[in-house]
CSV table of C-alpha atoms in Angstrom, one decimal:
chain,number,residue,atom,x,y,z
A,1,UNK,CA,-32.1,24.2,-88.2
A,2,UNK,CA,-31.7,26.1,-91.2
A,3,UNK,CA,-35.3,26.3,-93.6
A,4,UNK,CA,-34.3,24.0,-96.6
A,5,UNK,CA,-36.3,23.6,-99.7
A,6,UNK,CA,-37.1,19.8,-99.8
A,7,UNK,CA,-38.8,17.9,-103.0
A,8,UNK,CA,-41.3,15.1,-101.7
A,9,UNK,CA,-43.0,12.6,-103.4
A,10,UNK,CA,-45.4,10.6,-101.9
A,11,UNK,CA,-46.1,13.4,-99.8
A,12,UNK,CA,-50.2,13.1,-100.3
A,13,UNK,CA,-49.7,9.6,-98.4
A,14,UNK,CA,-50.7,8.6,-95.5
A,15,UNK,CA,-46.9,9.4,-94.0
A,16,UNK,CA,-46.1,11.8,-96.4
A,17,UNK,CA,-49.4,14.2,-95.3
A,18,UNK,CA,-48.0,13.4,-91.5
A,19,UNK,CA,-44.2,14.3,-92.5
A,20,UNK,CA,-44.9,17.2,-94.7
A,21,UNK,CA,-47.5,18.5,-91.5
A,22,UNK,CA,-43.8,18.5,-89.3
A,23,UNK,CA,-41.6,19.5,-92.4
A,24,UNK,CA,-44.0,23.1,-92.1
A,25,UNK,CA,-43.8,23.2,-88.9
A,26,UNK,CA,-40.0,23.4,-89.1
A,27,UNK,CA,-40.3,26.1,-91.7
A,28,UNK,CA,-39.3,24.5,-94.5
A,29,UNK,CA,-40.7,25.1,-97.8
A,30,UNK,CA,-42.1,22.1,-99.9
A,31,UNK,CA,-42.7,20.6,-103.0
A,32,UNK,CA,-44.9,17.5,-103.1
A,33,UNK,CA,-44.9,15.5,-106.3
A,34,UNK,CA,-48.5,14.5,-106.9
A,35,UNK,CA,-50.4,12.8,-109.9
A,36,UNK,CA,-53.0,15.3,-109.5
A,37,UNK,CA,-51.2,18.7,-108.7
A,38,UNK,CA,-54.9,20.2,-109.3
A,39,UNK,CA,-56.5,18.4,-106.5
A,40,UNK,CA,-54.4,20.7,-104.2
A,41,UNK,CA,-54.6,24.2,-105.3
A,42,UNK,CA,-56.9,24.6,-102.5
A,43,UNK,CA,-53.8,24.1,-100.2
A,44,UNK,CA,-51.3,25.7,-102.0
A,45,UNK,CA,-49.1,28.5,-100.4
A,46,UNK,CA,-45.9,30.3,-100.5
A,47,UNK,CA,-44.1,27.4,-98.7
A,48,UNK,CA,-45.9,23.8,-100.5
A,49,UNK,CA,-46.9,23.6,-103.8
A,50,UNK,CA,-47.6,20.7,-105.6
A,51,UNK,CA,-46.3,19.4,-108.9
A,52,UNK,CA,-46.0,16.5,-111.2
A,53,UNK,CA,-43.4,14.1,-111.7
A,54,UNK,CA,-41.9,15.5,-115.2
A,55,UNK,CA,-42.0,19.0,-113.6
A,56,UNK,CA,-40.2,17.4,-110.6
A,57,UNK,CA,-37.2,16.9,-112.6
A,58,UNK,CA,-36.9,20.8,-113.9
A,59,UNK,CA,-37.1,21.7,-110.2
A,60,UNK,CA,-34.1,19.8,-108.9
A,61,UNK,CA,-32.0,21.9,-109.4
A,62,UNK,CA,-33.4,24.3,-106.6
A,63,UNK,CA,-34.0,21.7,-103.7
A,64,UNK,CA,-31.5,20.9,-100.9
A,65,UNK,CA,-33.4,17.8,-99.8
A,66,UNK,CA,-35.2,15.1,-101.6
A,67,UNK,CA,-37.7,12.7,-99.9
A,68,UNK,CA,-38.8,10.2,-102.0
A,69,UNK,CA,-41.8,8.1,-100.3
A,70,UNK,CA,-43.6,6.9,-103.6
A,71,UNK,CA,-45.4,3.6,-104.2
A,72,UNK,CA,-48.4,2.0,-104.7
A,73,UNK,CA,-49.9,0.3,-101.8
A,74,UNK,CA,-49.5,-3.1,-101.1
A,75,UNK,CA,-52.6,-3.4,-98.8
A,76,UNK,CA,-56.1,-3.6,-100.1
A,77,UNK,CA,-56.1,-5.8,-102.8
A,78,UNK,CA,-55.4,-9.2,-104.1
A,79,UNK,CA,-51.7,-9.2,-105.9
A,80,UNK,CA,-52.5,-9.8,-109.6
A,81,UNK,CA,-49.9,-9.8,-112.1
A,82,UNK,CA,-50.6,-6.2,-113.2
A,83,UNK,CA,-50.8,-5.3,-109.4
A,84,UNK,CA,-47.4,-6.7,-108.7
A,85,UNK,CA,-45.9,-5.0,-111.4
A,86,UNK,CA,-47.3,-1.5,-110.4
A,87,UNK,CA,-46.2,-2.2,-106.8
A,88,UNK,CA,-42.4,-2.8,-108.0
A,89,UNK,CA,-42.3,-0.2,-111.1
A,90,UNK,CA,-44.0,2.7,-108.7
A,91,UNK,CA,-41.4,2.5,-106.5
A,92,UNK,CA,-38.6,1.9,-108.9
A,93,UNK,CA,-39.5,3.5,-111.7
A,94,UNK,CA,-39.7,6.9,-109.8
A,95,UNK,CA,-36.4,6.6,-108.0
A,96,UNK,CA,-34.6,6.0,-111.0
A,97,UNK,CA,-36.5,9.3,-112.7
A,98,UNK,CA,-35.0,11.5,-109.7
A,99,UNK,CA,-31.3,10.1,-109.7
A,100,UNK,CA,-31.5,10.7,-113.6
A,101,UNK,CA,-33.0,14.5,-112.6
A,102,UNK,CA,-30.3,14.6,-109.7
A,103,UNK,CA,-28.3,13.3,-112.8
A,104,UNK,CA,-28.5,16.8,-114.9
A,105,UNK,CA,-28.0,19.4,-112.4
A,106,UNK,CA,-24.5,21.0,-111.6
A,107,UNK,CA,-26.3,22.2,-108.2
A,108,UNK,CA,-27.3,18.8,-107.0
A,109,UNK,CA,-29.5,18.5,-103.4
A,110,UNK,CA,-27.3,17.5,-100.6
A,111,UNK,CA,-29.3,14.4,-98.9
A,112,UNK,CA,-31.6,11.9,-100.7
A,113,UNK,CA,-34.0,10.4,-98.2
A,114,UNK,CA,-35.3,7.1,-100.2
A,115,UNK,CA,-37.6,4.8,-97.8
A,116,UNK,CA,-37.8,0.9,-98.2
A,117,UNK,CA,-39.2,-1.3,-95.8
A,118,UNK,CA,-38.3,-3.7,-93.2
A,119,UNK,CA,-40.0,-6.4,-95.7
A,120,UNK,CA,-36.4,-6.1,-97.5
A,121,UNK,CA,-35.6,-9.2,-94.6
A,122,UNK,CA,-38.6,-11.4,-95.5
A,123,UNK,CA,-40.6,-13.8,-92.6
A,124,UNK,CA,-37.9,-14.3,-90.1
A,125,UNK,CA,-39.9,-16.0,-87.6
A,126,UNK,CA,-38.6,-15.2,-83.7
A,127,UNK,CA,-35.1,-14.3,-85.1
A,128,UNK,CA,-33.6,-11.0,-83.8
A,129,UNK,CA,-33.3,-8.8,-87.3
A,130,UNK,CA,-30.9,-5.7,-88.0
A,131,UNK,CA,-29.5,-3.8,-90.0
A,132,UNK,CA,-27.1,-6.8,-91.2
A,133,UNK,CA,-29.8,-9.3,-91.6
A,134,UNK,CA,-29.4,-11.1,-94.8
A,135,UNK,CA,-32.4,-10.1,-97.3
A,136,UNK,CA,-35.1,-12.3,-97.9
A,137,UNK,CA,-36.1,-13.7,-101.2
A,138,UNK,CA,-40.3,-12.8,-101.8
A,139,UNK,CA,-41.6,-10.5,-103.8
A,140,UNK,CA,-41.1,-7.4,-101.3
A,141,UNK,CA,-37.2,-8.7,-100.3
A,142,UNK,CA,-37.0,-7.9,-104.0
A,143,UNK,CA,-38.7,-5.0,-104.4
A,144,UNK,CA,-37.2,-3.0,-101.6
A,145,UNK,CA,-33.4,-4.1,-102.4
A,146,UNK,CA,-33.7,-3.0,-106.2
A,147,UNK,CA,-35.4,0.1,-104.3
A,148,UNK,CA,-32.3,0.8,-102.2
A,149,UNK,CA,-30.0,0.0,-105.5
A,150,UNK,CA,-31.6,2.4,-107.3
A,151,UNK,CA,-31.3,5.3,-104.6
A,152,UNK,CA,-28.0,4.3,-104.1
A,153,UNK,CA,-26.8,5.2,-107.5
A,154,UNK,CA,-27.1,8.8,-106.5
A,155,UNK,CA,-23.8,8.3,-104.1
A,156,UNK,CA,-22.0,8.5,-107.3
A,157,UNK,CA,-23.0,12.1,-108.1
A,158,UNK,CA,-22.0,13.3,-105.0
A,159,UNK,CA,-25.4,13.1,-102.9
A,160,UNK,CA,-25.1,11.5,-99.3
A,161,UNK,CA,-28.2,8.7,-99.4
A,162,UNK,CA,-29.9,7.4,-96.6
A,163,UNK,CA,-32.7,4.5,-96.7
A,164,UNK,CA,-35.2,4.3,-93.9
A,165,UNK,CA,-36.9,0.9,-93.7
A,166,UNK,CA,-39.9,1.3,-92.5
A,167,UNK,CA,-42.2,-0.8,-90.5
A,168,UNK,CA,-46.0,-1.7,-89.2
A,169,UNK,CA,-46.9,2.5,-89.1
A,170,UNK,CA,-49.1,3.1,-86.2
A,171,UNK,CA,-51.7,5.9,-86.4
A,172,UNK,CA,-55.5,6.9,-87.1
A,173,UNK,CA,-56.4,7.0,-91.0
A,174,UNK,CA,-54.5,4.1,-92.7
A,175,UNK,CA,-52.5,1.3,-92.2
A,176,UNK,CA,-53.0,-2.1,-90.6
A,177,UNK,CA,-54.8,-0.2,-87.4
A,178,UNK,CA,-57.2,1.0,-89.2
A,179,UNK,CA,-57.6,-2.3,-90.4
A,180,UNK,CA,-58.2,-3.5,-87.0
A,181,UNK,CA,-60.1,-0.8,-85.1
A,182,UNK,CA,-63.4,-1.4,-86.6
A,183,UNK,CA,-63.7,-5.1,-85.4
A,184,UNK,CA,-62.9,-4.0,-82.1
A,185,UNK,CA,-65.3,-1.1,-81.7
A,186,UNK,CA,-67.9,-4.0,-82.6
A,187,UNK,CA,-66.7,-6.1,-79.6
A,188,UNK,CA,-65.3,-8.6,-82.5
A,189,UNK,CA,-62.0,-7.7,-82.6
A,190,UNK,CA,-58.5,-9.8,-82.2
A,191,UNK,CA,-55.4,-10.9,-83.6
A,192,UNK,CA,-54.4,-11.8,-87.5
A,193,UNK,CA,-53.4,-14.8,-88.3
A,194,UNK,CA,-51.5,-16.9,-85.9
A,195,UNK,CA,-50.9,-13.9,-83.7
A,196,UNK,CA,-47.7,-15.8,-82.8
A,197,UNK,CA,-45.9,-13.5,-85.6
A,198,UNK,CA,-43.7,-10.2,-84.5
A,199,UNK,CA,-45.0,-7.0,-85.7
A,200,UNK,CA,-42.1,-4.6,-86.6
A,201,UNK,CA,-44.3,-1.3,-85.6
A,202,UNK,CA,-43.8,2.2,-84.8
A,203,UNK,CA,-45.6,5.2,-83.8
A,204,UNK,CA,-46.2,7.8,-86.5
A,205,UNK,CA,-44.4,10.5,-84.8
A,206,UNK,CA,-41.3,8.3,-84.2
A,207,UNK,CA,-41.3,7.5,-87.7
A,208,UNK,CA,-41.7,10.8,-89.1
A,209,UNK,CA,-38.4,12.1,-86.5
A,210,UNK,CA,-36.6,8.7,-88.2
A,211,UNK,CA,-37.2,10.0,-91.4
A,212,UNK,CA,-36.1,13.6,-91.0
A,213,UNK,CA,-32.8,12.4,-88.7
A,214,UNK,CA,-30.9,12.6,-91.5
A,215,UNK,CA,-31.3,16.5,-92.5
A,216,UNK,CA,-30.5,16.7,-88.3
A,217,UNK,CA,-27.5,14.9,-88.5
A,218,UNK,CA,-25.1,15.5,-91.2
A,219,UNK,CA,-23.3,12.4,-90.8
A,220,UNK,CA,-25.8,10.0,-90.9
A,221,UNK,CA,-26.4,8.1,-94.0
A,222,UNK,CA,-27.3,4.5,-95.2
A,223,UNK,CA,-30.1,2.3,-94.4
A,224,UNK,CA,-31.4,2.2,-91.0
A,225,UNK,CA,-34.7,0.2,-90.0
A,226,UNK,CA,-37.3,2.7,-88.8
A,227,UNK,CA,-39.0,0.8,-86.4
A,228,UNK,CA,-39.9,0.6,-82.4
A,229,UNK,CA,-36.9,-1.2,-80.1
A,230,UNK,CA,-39.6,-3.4,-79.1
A,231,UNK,CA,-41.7,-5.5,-81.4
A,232,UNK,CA,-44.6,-7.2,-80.3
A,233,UNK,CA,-46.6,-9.7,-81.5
A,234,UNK,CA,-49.8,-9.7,-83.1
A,235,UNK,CA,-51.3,-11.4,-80.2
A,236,UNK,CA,-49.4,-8.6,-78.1
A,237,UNK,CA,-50.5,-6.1,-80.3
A,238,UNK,CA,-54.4,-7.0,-80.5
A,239,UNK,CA,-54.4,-7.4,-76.4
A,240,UNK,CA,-53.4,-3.6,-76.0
A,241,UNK,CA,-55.6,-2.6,-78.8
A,242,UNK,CA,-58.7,-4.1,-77.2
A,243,UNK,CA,-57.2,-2.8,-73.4
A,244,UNK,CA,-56.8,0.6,-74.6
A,245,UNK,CA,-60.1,0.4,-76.1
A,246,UNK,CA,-62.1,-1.3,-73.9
A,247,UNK,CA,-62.8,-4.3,-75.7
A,248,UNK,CA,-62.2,-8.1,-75.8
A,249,UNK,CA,-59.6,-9.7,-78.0
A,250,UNK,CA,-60.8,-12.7,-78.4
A,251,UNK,CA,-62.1,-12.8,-82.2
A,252,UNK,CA,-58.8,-14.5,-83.9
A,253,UNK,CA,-58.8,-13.4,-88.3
A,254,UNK,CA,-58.3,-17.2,-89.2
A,255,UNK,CA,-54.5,-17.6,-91.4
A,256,UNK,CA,-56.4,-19.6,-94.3
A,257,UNK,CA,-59.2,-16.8,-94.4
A,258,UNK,CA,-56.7,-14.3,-94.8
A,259,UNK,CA,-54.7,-16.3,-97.6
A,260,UNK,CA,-58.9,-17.1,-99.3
A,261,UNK,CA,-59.2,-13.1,-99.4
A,262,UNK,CA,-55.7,-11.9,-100.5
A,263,UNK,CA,-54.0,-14.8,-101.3
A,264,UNK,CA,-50.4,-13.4,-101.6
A,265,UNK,CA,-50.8,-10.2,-100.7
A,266,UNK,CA,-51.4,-11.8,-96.9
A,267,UNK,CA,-47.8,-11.8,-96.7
A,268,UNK,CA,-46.9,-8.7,-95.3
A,269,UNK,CA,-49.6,-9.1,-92.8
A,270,UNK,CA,-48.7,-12.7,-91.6
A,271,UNK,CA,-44.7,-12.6,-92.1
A,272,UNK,CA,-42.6,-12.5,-88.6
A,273,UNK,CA,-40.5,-9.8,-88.0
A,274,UNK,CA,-38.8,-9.0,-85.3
A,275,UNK,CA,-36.7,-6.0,-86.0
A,276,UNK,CA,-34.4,-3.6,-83.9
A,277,UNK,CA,-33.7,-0.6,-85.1
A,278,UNK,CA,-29.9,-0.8,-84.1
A,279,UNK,CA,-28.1,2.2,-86.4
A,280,UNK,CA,-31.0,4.6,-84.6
A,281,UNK,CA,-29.7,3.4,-81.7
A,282,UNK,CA,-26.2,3.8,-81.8
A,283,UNK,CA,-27.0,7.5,-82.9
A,284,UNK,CA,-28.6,8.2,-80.0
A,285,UNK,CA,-32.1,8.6,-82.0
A,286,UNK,CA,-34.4,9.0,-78.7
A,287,UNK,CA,-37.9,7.1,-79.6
A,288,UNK,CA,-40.8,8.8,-77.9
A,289,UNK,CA,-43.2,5.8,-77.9
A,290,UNK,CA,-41.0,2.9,-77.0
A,291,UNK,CA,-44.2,1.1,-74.8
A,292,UNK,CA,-46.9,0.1,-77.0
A,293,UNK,CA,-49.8,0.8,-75.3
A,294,UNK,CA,-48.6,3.9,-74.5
A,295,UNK,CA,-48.7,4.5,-77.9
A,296,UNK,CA,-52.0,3.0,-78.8
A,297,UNK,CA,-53.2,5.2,-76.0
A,298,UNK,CA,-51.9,8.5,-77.8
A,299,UNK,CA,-53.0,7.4,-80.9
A,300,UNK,CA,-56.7,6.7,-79.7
């Protein structure tokens, strides 16, 4: 594949450090939109530099690719007002700013990579979610469908757009595993909640390949959930934690505890969903880590 130059933001994340390790790797040359451009100079080379978001918008016009992965976190903290409103204006806020940049140029990038989430379906329970799932109505339904609106408004200048929702991301240094790993290393590990709930999760590596299947394929485009064909359950999940580890899973994270703690922002850890990844599929996207202890097992 040819070397692109490809605009990131979010790319200091914990994806975005993953996907911009593979982007390199590929020989493409990078630049990461960062609050903090300073923080990086460090690690700054011919082929990744690191900017801010108003100097994102004078570079546009030299990118073939943008990847926008920006957003505050929705783990770690209780969802105040002020919280909420940083969750939904980080995310929209800067996909608007880089359609309006996109907006200016004559010489406009070709693809526009815009993640969402698979939380655009809301707690589904045990039903079997796609693609053409209607959209939940909680906060992060909301969020993530004015998310895809707003990336989508770059179809009109010409820019193919394609939105990967992505799910339960599965790796050391973030996300829920790291949230669960500690218990277990203390013998005092299990499942969240219920653990009857279906956790819509993927290996980093196959997410990172979902994200970039786009620039590989010309012809893909639209949202597609980025997610393992085979959800498990938290209870599921928890069992081949503790198996790979060596550890009991027997120490069950009470649902009413979690909801005393974080009280809304529980949600995305205690919603059910039980997503298939079916426009992967149909291309022929070829998942790596399809068994989940398999992929517990790389991982640890």
């Amino acid at each position: 594949m040819k070397e692109k130059n490809i605009l990131i933001t979010g790319g200091t994340g914990f994806i975005g450090e993953y996907l911009s390790e593979e982007l390199l790797k590929d020989g493409h040359f990078l630049t990461i939109v960062t609050r903090s451009p300073e923080k990086y100079k460090s690690v700054s080379s011919k082929n990744q530099q690191f900017i801010t978001l108003d100097q994102a918008t004078e570079r546009m016009l030299d990118m073939d690719i943008v990847i926008n992965l920006a957003g505050e976190s929705i783990f770690g903290q209780r969802w105040s007002d002020e919280v909420k409103n940083r969750i939904y204006e980080s995310r929209i806020n800067t996909t608007r700013s880089l359609v309006e940049a996109m907006e200016t140029t004559e010489d406009r990038p070709e693809l526009f990579i815009s993640a969402s989430a698979v939380g655009i379906y809301g707690d589904s329970d045990d039903t079997l979610l796609d693609e053409e799932s209607p959209f939940g109505s909680d906060f992060l339904a909301t969020v993530c469908e004015d998310w895809e609106k707003e990336s989508k408004k770059a179809e009109s200048l010409g820019v193919r757009v394609a939105n990967p929702r992505i799910g339960i991301v599965l790796e050391k240094g973030g996300g829920v595993l790291e949230q669960m790993i500690t218990p277990f290393k203390f013998f005092v590990g299990g499942p969240i909640g219920t653990g009857d709930q279906y956790v819509p999760w993927v290996h980093m590596k196959d997410l990172c390949n979902a994200i970039l299947f786009p620039i590989k394929n010309q012809n893909f485009r639209g949202p597609y959930n980025a997610c393992s064909p085979n959800p498990a359950t938290m209870n599921e999940l928890a069992n081949a934690l503790g198996s790979v580890m060596n550890r009991p899973s027997i120490f069950k994270v009470p649902e009413f505890l979690l909801n005393i703690a974080l009280g809304e922002a529980a949600e995305p850890i205690l919603a059910s969903l039980r997503v298939q990844p079916k426009v992967l599929q149909k291309a022929d996207f070829e998942f790596e880590f399809e068994d989940l202890e398999t992929a517990l097992g790389d991982i640890l």
